[in-house]
Tab-separated table of C-alpha atoms and ligand atoms in Angstrom:
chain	number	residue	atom	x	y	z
A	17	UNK	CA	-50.809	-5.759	31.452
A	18	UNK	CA	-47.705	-7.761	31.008
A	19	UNK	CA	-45.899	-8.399	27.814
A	20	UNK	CA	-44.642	-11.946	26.590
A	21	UNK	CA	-41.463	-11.011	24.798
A	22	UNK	CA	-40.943	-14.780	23.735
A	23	UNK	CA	-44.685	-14.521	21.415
A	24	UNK	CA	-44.059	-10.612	20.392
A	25	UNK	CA	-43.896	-10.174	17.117
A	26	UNK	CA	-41.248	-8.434	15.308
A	27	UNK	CA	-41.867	-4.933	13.320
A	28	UNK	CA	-42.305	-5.666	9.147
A	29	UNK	CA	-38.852	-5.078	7.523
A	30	UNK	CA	-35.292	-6.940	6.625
A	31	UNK	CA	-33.450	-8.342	9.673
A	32	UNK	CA	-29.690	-8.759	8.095
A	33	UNK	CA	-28.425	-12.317	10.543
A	34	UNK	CA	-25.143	-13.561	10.767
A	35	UNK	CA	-24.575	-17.013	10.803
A	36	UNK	CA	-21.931	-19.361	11.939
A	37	UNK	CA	-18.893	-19.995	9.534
A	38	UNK	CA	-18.415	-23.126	10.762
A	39	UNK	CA	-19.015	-24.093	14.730
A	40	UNK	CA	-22.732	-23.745	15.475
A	41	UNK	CA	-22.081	-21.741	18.995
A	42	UNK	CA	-20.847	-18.663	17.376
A	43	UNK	CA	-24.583	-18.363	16.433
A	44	UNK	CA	-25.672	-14.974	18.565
A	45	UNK	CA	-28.757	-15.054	21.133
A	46	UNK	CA	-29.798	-12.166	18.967
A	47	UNK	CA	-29.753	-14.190	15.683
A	48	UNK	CA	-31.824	-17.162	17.968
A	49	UNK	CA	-34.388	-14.615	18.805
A	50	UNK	CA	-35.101	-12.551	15.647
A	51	UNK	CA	-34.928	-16.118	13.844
A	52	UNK	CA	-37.315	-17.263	16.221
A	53	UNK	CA	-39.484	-14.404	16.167
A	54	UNK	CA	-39.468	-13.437	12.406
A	55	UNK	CA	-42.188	-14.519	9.751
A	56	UNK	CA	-40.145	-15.989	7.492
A	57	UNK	CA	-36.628	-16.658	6.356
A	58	UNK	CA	-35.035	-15.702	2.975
A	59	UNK	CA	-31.929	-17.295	2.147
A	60	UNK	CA	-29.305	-18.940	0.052
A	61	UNK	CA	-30.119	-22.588	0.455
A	62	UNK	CA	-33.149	-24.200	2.171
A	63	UNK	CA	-31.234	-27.116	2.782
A	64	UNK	CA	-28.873	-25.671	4.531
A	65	UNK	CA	-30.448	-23.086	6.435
A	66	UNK	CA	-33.333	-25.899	6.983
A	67	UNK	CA	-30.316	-28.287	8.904
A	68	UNK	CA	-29.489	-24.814	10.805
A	69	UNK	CA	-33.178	-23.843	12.090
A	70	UNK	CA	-33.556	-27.632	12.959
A	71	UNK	CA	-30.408	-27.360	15.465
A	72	UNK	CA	-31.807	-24.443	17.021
A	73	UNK	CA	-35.184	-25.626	17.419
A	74	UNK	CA	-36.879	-22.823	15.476
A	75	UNK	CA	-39.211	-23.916	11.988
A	76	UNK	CA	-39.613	-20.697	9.817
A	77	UNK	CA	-41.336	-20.584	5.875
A	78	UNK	CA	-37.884	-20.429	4.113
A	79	UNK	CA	-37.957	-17.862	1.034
A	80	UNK	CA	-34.903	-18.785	-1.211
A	81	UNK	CA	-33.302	-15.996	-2.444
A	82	UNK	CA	-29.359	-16.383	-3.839
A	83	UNK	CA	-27.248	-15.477	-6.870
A	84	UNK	CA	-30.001	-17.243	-9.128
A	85	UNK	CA	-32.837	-15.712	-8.456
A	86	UNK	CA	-34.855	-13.254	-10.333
A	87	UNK	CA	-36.211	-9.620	-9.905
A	88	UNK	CA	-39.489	-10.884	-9.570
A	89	UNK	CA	-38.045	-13.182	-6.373
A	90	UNK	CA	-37.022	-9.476	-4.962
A	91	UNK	CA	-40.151	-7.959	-5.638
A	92	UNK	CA	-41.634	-10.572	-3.619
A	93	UNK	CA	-39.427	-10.218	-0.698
A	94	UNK	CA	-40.085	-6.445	-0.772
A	95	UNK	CA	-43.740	-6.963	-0.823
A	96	UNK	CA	-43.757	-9.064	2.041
A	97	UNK	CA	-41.691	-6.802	3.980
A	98	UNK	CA	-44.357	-4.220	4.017
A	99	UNK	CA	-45.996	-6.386	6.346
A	100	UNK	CA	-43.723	-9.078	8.136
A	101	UNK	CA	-40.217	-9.767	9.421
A	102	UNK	CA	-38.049	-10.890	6.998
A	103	UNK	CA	-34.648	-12.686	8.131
A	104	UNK	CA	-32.068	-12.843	5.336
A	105	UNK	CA	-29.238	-15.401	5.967
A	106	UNK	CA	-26.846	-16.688	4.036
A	107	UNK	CA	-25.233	-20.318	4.307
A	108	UNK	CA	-22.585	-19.191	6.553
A	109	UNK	CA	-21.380	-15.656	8.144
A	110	UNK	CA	-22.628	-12.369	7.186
A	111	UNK	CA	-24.738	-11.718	4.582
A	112	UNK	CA	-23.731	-9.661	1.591
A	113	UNK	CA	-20.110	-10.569	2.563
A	114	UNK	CA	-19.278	-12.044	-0.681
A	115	UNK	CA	-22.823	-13.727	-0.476
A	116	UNK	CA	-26.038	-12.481	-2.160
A	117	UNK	CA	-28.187	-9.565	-0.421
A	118	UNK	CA	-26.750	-6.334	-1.657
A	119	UNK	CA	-29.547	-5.799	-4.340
A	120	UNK	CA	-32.396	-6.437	-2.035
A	121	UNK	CA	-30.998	-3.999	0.953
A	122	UNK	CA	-30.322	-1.422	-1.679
A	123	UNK	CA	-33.983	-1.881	-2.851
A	124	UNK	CA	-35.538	-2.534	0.667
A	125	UNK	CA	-33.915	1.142	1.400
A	126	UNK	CA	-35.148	2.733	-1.698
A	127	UNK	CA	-39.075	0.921	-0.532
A	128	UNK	CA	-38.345	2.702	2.294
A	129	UNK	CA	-38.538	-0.610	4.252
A	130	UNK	CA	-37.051	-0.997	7.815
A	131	UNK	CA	-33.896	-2.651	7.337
A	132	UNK	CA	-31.265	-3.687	10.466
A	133	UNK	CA	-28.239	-6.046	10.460
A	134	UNK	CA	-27.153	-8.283	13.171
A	135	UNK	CA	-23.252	-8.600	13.648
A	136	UNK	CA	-21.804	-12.463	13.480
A	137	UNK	CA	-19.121	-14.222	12.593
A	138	UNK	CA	-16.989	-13.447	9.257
A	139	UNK	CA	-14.597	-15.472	7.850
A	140	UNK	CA	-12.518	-11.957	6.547
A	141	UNK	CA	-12.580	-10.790	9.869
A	142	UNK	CA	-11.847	-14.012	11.808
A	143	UNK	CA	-8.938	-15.105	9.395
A	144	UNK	CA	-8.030	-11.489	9.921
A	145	UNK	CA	-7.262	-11.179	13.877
A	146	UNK	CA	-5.611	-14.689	13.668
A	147	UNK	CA	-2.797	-13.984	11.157
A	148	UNK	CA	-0.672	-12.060	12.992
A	149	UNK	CA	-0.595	-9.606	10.045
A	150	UNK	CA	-0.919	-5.778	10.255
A	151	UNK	CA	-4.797	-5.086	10.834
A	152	UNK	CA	-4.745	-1.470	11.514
A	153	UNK	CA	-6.066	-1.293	7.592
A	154	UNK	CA	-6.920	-3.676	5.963
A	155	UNK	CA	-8.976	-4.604	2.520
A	156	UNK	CA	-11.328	-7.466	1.407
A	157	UNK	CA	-11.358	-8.008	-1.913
A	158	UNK	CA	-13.335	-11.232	-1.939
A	159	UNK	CA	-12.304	-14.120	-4.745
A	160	UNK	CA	-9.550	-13.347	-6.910
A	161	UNK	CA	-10.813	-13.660	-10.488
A	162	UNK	CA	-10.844	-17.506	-11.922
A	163	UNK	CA	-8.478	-17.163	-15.343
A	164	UNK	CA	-4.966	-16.882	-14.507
A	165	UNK	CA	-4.417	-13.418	-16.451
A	166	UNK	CA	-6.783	-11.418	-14.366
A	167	UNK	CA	-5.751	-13.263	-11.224
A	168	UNK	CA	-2.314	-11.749	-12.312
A	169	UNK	CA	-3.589	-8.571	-13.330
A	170	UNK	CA	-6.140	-8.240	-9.448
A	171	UNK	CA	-2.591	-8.886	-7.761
A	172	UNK	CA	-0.933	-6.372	-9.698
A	173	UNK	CA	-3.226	-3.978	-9.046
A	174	UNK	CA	-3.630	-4.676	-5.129
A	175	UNK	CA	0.027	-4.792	-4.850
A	176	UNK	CA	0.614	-1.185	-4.685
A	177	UNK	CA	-2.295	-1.020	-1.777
A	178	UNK	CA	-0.380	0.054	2.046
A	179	UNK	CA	-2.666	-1.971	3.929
A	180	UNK	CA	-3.684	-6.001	4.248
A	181	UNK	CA	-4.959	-7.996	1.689
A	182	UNK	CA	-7.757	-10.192	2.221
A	183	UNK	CA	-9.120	-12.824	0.145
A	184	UNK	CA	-11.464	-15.607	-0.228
A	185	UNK	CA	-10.159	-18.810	-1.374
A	186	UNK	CA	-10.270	-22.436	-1.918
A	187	UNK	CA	-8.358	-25.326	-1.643
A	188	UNK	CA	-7.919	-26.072	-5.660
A	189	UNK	CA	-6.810	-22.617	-6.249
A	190	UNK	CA	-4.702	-21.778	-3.512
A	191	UNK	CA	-1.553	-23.802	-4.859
A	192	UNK	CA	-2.071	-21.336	-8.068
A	193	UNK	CA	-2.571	-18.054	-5.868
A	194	UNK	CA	0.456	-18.747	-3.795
A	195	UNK	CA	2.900	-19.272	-6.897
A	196	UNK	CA	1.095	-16.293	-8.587
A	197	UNK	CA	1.196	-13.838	-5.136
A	198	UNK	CA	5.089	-15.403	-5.013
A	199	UNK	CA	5.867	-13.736	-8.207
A	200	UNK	CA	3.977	-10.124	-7.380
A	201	UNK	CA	4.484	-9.560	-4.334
A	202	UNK	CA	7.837	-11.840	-3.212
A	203	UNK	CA	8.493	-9.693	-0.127
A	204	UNK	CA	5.219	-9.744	1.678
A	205	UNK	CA	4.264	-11.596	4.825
A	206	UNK	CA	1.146	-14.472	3.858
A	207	UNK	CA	-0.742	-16.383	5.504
A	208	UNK	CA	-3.568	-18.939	5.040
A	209	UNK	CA	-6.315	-19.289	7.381
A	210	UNK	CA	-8.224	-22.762	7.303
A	211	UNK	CA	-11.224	-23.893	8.553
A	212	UNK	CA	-11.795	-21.436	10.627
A	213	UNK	CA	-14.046	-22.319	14.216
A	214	UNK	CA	-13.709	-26.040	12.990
A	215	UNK	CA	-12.121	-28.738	14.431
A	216	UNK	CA	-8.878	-28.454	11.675
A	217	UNK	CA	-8.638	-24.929	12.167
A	218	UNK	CA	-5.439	-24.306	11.093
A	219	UNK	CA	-3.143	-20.653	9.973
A	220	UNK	CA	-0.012	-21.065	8.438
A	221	UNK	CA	1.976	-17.767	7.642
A	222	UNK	CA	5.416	-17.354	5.690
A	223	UNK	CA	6.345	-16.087	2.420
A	224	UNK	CA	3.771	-16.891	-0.528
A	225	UNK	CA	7.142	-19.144	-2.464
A	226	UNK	CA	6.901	-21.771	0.956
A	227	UNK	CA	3.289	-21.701	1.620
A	228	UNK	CA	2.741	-22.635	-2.104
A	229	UNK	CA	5.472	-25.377	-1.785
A	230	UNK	CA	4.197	-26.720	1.626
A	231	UNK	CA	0.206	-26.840	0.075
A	232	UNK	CA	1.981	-28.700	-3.145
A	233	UNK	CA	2.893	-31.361	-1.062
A	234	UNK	CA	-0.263	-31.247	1.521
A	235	UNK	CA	-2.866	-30.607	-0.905
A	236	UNK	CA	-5.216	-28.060	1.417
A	237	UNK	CA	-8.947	-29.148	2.543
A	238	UNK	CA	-11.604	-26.887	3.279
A	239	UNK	CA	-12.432	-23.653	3.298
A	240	UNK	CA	-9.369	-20.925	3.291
A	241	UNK	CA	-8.995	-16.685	3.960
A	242	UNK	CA	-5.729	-16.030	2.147
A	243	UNK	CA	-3.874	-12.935	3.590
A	244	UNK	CA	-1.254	-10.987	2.491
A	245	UNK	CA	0.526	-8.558	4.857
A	246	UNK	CA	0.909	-4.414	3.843
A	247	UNK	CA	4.024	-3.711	1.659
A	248	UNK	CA	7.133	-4.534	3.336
A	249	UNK	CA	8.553	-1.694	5.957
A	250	UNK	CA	11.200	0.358	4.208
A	251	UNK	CA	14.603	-0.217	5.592
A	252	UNK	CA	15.728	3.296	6.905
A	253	UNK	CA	18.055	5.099	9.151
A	254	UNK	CA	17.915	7.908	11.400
A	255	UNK	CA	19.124	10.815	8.370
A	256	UNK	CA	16.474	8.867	6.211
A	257	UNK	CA	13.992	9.245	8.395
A	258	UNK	CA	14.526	12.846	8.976
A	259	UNK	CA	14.617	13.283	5.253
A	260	UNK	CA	11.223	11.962	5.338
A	261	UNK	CA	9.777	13.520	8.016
A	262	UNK	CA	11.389	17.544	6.881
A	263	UNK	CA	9.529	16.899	3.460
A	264	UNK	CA	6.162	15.902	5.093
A	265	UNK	CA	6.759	18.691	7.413
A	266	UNK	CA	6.318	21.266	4.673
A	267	UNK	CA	2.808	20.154	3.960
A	268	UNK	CA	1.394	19.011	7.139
A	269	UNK	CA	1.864	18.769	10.826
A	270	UNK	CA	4.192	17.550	13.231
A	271	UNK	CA	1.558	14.104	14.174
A	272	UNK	CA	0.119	13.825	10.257
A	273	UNK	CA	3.994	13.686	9.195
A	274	UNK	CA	5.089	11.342	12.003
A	275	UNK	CA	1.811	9.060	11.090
A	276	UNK	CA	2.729	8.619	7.493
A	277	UNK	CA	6.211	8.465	7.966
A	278	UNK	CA	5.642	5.934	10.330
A	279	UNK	CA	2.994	4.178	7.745
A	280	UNK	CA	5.692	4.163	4.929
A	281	UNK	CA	8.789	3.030	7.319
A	282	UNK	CA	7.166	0.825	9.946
A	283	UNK	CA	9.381	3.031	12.565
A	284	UNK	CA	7.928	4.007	15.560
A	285	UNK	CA	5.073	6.880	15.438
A	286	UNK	CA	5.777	8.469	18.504
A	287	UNK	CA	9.588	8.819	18.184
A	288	UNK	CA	8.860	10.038	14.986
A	289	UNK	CA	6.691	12.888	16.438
A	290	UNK	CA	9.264	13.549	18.797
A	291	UNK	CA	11.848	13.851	16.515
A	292	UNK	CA	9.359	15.975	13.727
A	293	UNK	CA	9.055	18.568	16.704
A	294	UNK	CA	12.311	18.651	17.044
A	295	UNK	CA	12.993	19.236	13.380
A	296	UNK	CA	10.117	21.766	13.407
A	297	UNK	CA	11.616	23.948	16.805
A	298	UNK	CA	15.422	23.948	14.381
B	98	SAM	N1	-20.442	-14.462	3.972
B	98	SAM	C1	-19.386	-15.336	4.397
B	98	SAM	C2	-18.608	-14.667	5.528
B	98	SAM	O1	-19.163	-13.791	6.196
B	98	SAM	O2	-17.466	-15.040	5.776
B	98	SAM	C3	-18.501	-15.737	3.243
B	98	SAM	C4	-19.218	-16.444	2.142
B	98	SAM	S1	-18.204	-16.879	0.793
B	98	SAM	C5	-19.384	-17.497	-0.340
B	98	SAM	C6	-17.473	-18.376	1.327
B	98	SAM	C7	-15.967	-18.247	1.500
B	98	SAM	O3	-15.662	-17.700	2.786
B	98	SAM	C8	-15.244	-19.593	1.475
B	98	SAM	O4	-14.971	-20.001	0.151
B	98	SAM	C9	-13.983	-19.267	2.239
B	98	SAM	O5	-13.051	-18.603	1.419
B	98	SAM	C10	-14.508	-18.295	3.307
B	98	SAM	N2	-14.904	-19.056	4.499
B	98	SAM	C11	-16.141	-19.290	4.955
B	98	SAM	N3	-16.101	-20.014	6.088
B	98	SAM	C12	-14.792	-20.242	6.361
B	98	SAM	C13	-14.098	-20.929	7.378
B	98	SAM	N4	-14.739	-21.554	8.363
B	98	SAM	N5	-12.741	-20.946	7.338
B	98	SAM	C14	-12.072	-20.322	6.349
B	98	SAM	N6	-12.683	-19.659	5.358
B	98	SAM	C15	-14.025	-19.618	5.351
């Protein structure tokens, strides 16, 4: 007997699906298919997942479930997932990724519900590999807080982090953010990432000070990923850098010592592990 994929039916359980951030043909065939083939779709905004599913041919019952809703919404979802395929989307990108869903996987897991997530486009992650900034660590901390003292105080904080900085933002606040990440972190490399997969895609990188004077004058539209590269390399010279490298040599080896000395100076790992054998053989 031969099997029509296209009419299969999905197993019960929580199908996380990326959506685009922006330009409808980043949607994945896998999204199109589990959308198609799922029993219903739980997400932010039925209005705008409604426009999305109408582009893509597909009509789904749409269960809305965002920031709103209650624990009895969740206890619905869950009960339905014994049964059928749930899709959770959210209006754009990843779910969870500052967007609801982390309450109902952590619950759907504790059901002991079948849960799987479908990769998509992010805006962190997108706004991350265009900015030219350091991406060999990075963190996403999502919004920066509303009230200017614990903006400050989030800033603060992150400023002492050695990797890039990755934020959520939007065009009335970034002006503020700028001036704010000009004062904290003056040295560090920023850029703003705008409309992303849209027509006035746009990344602009430079010190926070300029960025904040060039969005003065061109008030920003849109949606925005603010970056902010990993603390400035230290300036140092070749008896610096063997300073550096004999002290980490006394509590680890040659290729840890050369990797955070490298890390800390933005010099060159593997003439630094060359010259930490060299130290080590003396
Ligand atoms: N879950 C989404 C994701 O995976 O990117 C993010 C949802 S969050 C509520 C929305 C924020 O993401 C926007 O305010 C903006 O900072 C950023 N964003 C979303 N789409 C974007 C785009 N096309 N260009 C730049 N930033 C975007």
């Amino acid at each position: 007997m031969t099997r029509n994929p296209e009419i299969e039916s999905l197993s019960p359980g929580l199908y996380i699906v990326a959506t685009p951030i922006g330009n409808l043909g980043d949607i994945t065939l896998r999204s199109v298919d589990v959308l198609s083939r799922c029993d219903a779709v739980a997400c932010e905004d039925t209005r705008v997942t409604g426009k999305l599913l109408k582009h893509l041919g597909i009509s789904k019952p749409l269960l809305r479930y965002n920031d709103h809703s209650k624990d009895s919404d969740r206890r619905r979802i869950l009960d339905i997932l014994d049964t059928q395929a749930v899709a959770l989307v959210s209006d754009a990108g990843t779910p969870l990724i500052s967007d609801p869903g982390y309450r109902l996987v952590q619950d759907a897991q504790e059901a002991g519900r079948m849960i799987t997530s479908l990769p998509g486009a992010c805006a962190a992650v997108v706004g991350l590999t265009l900015s030219g900034l350091p991406n060999d660590r990075f963190l996403f901390a999502g919004f920066l807080p509303n009230k200017d003292k614990a903006r400050r105080e989030t800033l603060e904080e992150l400023a002492a982090v050695d990797a890039s900085l990755i934020f959520y933002e939007s065009g009335p606040r970034l002006v503020k953010s700028l001036e704010v990440l000009g004062e904290v972190m003056p040295a560090r490399d920023v850029a703003v990432a705008r409309e992303l997969t849209k027509l006035h895609e746009e990344c602009r990188r430079g010190p926070a000070a300029e960025l904040a004077e060039h969005y003065t004058r061109h008030p920003p539209k849109g949606e925005i990923v603010l970056l902010v590269g990993p603390p400035a390399a230290m300036k140092v010279d070749a008896v610096d850098a063997d300073a550096l490298l004999l002290a980490a040599l006394e509590t680890s080896k040659a290729s840890q010592a050369a990797a955070g000395v490298a890390r800390k100076t933005g010099m060159d790992r593997k003439q630094l592990y060359a010259r930490a054998m060299e130290l080590r053989g003396k």
